[in-house]
Amino acid sequence: MELAGVDPEHGGGDESGRPRRRGQGELATEVLSVLHRAPGPVTASWVQEQLGGDLAYTTVMTILSRLLAKQAVVRSRSGRAYVWSAAADAAGLTARRMRRLLDTEPDRDAVLASFVTALTPQDEQLLRALLNAAEPSPGADAGAGGGDDGR
């Protein structure tokens, strides 16, 4: 999100000199990006430092806690502190966001149909291949459900 008259490359203030407010989700995205670049599990202080240090430690902890609740990050004990890492790679996180968005829509069929019709031929071919690979082989479910599933 850019504000009018603010050069995003050279500082984050508006015309009054106040710091630019980040858009909704922008800070969480920045934190996840930092975690993806991390050499391994890292402390909240390390994340704060990588973000430029202009954020309060409590703000970073709040974002990490919210990401933990969304299962986008994992944490573990390291001595007296927690260390944090991304729960999935960038593709996995994007897929999780797509599923969450789809779950908020009342007409899933329409959303999926619109998505599929907007795919490039190459993406459609890839999606078909992925769906075919994910399909269970005939007879794999024979003992599980005990009946015909209507396909």
mmCIF file with all atom_site columns, C-alpha atoms in Angstrom, residues 50-137:
data_model
loop_
_atom_site.group_PDB
_atom_site.id
_atom_site.type_symbol
_atom_site.label_atom_id
_atom_site.label_alt_id
_atom_site.label_comp_id
_atom_site.label_asym_id
_atom_site.label_entity_id
_atom_site.label_seq_id
_atom_site.pdbx_PDB_ins_code
_atom_site.Cartn_x
_atom_site.Cartn_y
_atom_site.Cartn_z
_atom_site.occupancy
_atom_site.B_iso_or_equiv
_atom_site.pdbx_formal_charge
_atom_site.auth_seq_id
_atom_site.auth_comp_id
_atom_site.auth_asym_id
_atom_site.auth_atom_id
_atom_site.pdbx_PDB_model_num
ATOM 1  C CA . GLN A 1 50  ? 15.620  -7.947  10.368  1.00 0.00 ? 50  GLN A CA 1
ATOM 2  C CA . LEU A 1 51  ? 12.530  -5.759  10.017  1.00 0.00 ? 51  LEU A CA 1
ATOM 3  C CA . GLY A 1 52  ? 14.654  -2.701  10.651  1.00 0.00 ? 52  GLY A CA 1
ATOM 4  C CA . GLY A 1 53  ? 14.211  -2.434  14.388  1.00 0.00 ? 53  GLY A CA 1
ATOM 5  C CA . ASP A 1 54  ? 11.610  0.351   14.181  1.00 0.00 ? 54  ASP A CA 1
ATOM 6  C CA . LEU A 1 55  ? 8.882   -1.958  15.471  1.00 0.00 ? 55  LEU A CA 1
ATOM 7  C CA . ALA A 1 56  ? 8.356   -2.617  19.141  1.00 0.00 ? 56  ALA A CA 1
ATOM 8  C CA . TYR A 1 57  ? 9.272   -6.107  20.320  1.00 0.00 ? 57  TYR A CA 1
ATOM 9  C CA . THR A 1 58  ? 5.689   -6.532  21.562  1.00 0.00 ? 58  THR A CA 1
ATOM 10 C CA . THR A 1 59  ? 4.379   -5.769  18.073  1.00 0.00 ? 59  THR A CA 1
ATOM 11 C CA . VAL A 1 60  ? 6.599   -8.461  16.574  1.00 0.00 ? 60  VAL A CA 1
ATOM 12 C CA . MET A 1 61  ? 5.466   -10.918 19.269  1.00 0.00 ? 61  MET A CA 1
ATOM 13 C CA . THR A 1 62  ? 1.812   -10.078 18.561  1.00 0.00 ? 62  THR A CA 1
ATOM 14 C CA . ILE A 1 63  ? 2.274   -10.747 14.839  1.00 0.00 ? 63  ILE A CA 1
ATOM 15 C CA . LEU A 1 64  ? 4.138   -14.004 15.517  1.00 0.00 ? 64  LEU A CA 1
ATOM 16 C CA . SER A 1 65  ? 1.398   -15.114 17.936  1.00 0.00 ? 65  SER A CA 1
ATOM 17 C CA . ARG A 1 66  ? -1.312  -14.364 15.389  1.00 0.00 ? 66  ARG A CA 1
ATOM 18 C CA . LEU A 1 67  ? 0.606   -16.261 12.720  1.00 0.00 ? 67  LEU A CA 1
ATOM 19 C CA . LEU A 1 68  ? 0.963   -19.165 15.151  1.00 0.00 ? 68  LEU A CA 1
ATOM 20 C CA . ALA A 1 69  ? -2.814  -19.188 15.698  1.00 0.00 ? 69  ALA A CA 1
ATOM 21 C CA . LYS A 1 70  ? -3.256  -19.340 11.901  1.00 0.00 ? 70  LYS A CA 1
ATOM 22 C CA . GLN A 1 71  ? -0.707  -22.187 11.766  1.00 0.00 ? 71  GLN A CA 1
ATOM 23 C CA . ALA A 1 72  ? 1.499   -20.153 9.431   1.00 0.00 ? 72  ALA A CA 1
ATOM 24 C CA . VAL A 1 73  ? 4.481   -20.393 11.805  1.00 0.00 ? 73  VAL A CA 1
ATOM 25 C CA . VAL A 1 74  ? 5.754   -22.888 14.352  1.00 0.00 ? 74  VAL A CA 1
ATOM 26 C CA . ARG A 1 75  ? 7.619   -22.225 17.565  1.00 0.00 ? 75  ARG A CA 1
ATOM 27 C CA . SER A 1 76  ? 9.706   -24.298 19.911  1.00 0.00 ? 76  SER A CA 1
ATOM 28 C CA . ARG A 1 77  ? 11.611  -23.711 23.112  1.00 0.00 ? 77  ARG A CA 1
ATOM 29 C CA . SER A 1 78  ? 15.286  -22.896 22.983  1.00 0.00 ? 78  SER A CA 1
ATOM 30 C CA . GLY A 1 79  ? 16.447  -22.360 26.515  1.00 0.00 ? 79  GLY A CA 1
ATOM 31 C CA . ARG A 1 80  ? 14.182  -19.750 28.083  1.00 0.00 ? 80  ARG A CA 1
ATOM 32 C CA . ALA A 1 81  ? 13.088  -18.253 24.766  1.00 0.00 ? 81  ALA A CA 1
ATOM 33 C CA . TYR A 1 82  ? 10.993  -19.408 21.845  1.00 0.00 ? 82  TYR A CA 1
ATOM 34 C CA . VAL A 1 83  ? 12.376  -19.737 18.362  1.00 0.00 ? 83  VAL A CA 1
ATOM 35 C CA . TRP A 1 84  ? 10.143  -19.310 15.342  1.00 0.00 ? 84  TRP A CA 1
ATOM 36 C CA . SER A 1 85  ? 10.087  -20.596 11.781  1.00 0.00 ? 85  SER A CA 1
ATOM 37 C CA . ALA A 1 86  ? 7.666   -20.595 8.873   1.00 0.00 ? 86  ALA A CA 1
ATOM 38 C CA . ALA A 1 87  ? 5.324   -23.607 8.886   1.00 0.00 ? 87  ALA A CA 1
ATOM 39 C CA . ALA A 1 88  ? 5.510   -24.034 5.128   1.00 0.00 ? 88  ALA A CA 1
ATOM 40 C CA . ASP A 1 89  ? 7.339   -22.711 2.122   1.00 0.00 ? 89  ASP A CA 1
ATOM 41 C CA . ALA A 1 90  ? 5.980   -19.760 0.161   1.00 0.00 ? 90  ALA A CA 1
ATOM 42 C CA . ALA A 1 91  ? 3.895   -22.015 -2.110  1.00 0.00 ? 91  ALA A CA 1
ATOM 43 C CA . GLY A 1 92  ? 2.327   -23.766 0.862   1.00 0.00 ? 92  GLY A CA 1
ATOM 44 C CA . LEU A 1 93  ? 1.458   -20.478 2.524   1.00 0.00 ? 93  LEU A CA 1
ATOM 45 C CA . THR A 1 94  ? -0.109  -19.154 -0.674  1.00 0.00 ? 94  THR A CA 1
ATOM 46 C CA . ALA A 1 95  ? -2.154  -22.347 -1.005  1.00 0.00 ? 95  ALA A CA 1
ATOM 47 C CA . ARG A 1 96  ? -3.313  -21.959 2.607   1.00 0.00 ? 96  ARG A CA 1
ATOM 48 C CA . ARG A 1 97  ? -4.409  -18.353 1.900   1.00 0.00 ? 97  ARG A CA 1
ATOM 49 C CA . MET A 1 98  ? -6.267  -19.507 -1.209  1.00 0.00 ? 98  MET A CA 1
ATOM 50 C CA . ARG A 1 99  ? -8.125  -22.161 0.797   1.00 0.00 ? 99  ARG A CA 1
ATOM 51 C CA . ARG A 1 100 ? -9.024  -19.634 3.509   1.00 0.00 ? 100 ARG A CA 1
ATOM 52 C CA . LEU A 1 101 ? -10.384 -17.240 0.891   1.00 0.00 ? 101 LEU A CA 1
ATOM 53 C CA . LEU A 1 102 ? -12.353 -20.024 -0.751  1.00 0.00 ? 102 LEU A CA 1
ATOM 54 C CA . ASP A 1 103 ? -13.788 -21.014 2.630   1.00 0.00 ? 103 ASP A CA 1
ATOM 55 C CA . THR A 1 104 ? -15.208 -17.503 3.092   1.00 0.00 ? 104 THR A CA 1
ATOM 56 C CA . GLU A 1 105 ? -17.179 -17.574 -0.159  1.00 0.00 ? 105 GLU A CA 1
ATOM 57 C CA . PRO A 1 106 ? -20.806 -18.734 -0.060  1.00 0.00 ? 106 PRO A CA 1
ATOM 58 C CA . ASP A 1 107 ? -20.722 -20.077 -3.656  1.00 0.00 ? 107 ASP A CA 1
ATOM 59 C CA . ARG A 1 108 ? -17.612 -22.262 -3.835  1.00 0.00 ? 108 ARG A CA 1
ATOM 60 C CA . ASP A 1 109 ? -18.700 -23.760 -7.161  1.00 0.00 ? 109 ASP A CA 1
ATOM 61 C CA . ALA A 1 110 ? -18.855 -20.345 -8.828  1.00 0.00 ? 110 ALA A CA 1
ATOM 62 C CA . VAL A 1 111 ? -15.499 -19.285 -7.401  1.00 0.00 ? 111 VAL A CA 1
ATOM 63 C CA . LEU A 1 112 ? -13.774 -22.483 -8.505  1.00 0.00 ? 112 LEU A CA 1
ATOM 64 C CA . ALA A 1 113 ? -15.424 -22.347 -11.939 1.00 0.00 ? 113 ALA A CA 1
ATOM 65 C CA . SER A 1 114 ? -14.297 -18.748 -12.390 1.00 0.00 ? 114 SER A CA 1
ATOM 66 C CA . PHE A 1 115 ? -10.782 -19.643 -11.265 1.00 0.00 ? 115 PHE A CA 1
ATOM 67 C CA . VAL A 1 116 ? -10.503 -22.605 -13.628 1.00 0.00 ? 116 VAL A CA 1
ATOM 68 C CA . THR A 1 117 ? -11.839 -20.712 -16.656 1.00 0.00 ? 117 THR A CA 1
ATOM 69 C CA . ALA A 1 118 ? -9.243  -17.978 -16.073 1.00 0.00 ? 118 ALA A CA 1
ATOM 70 C CA . LEU A 1 119 ? -6.291  -20.418 -16.118 1.00 0.00 ? 119 LEU A CA 1
ATOM 71 C CA . THR A 1 120 ? -3.809  -20.375 -18.965 1.00 0.00 ? 120 THR A CA 1
ATOM 72 C CA . PRO A 1 121 ? -3.748  -23.566 -21.043 1.00 0.00 ? 121 PRO A CA 1
ATOM 73 C CA . GLN A 1 122 ? -0.424  -24.515 -19.419 1.00 0.00 ? 122 GLN A CA 1
ATOM 74 C CA . ASP A 1 123 ? -1.813  -23.981 -15.893 1.00 0.00 ? 123 ASP A CA 1
ATOM 75 C CA . GLU A 1 124 ? -4.949  -25.943 -16.776 1.00 0.00 ? 124 GLU A CA 1
ATOM 76 C CA . GLN A 1 125 ? -2.815  -28.833 -18.035 1.00 0.00 ? 125 GLN A CA 1
ATOM 77 C CA . LEU A 1 126 ? -0.730  -28.746 -14.842 1.00 0.00 ? 126 LEU A CA 1
ATOM 78 C CA . LEU A 1 127 ? -3.839  -28.667 -12.658 1.00 0.00 ? 127 LEU A CA 1
ATOM 79 C CA . ARG A 1 128 ? -5.306  -31.651 -14.528 1.00 0.00 ? 128 ARG A CA 1
ATOM 80 C CA . ALA A 1 129 ? -2.070  -33.599 -14.068 1.00 0.00 ? 129 ALA A CA 1
ATOM 81 C CA . LEU A 1 130 ? -1.962  -32.778 -10.352 1.00 0.00 ? 130 LEU A CA 1
ATOM 82 C CA . LEU A 1 131 ? -5.588  -33.794 -9.864  1.00 0.00 ? 131 LEU A CA 1
ATOM 83 C CA . ASN A 1 132 ? -5.036  -37.054 -11.759 1.00 0.00 ? 132 ASN A CA 1
ATOM 84 C CA . ALA A 1 133 ? -1.968  -37.824 -9.655  1.00 0.00 ? 133 ALA A CA 1
ATOM 85 C CA . ALA A 1 134 ? -3.924  -37.150 -6.445  1.00 0.00 ? 134 ALA A CA 1
ATOM 86 C CA . GLU A 1 135 ? -6.811  -39.448 -7.438  1.00 0.00 ? 135 GLU A CA 1
ATOM 87 C CA . PRO A 1 136 ? -6.731  -42.772 -5.585  1.00 0.00 ? 136 PRO A CA 1
ATOM 88 C CA . SER A 1 137 ? -6.201  -45.810 -7.744  1.00 0.00 ? 137 SER A CA 1
#
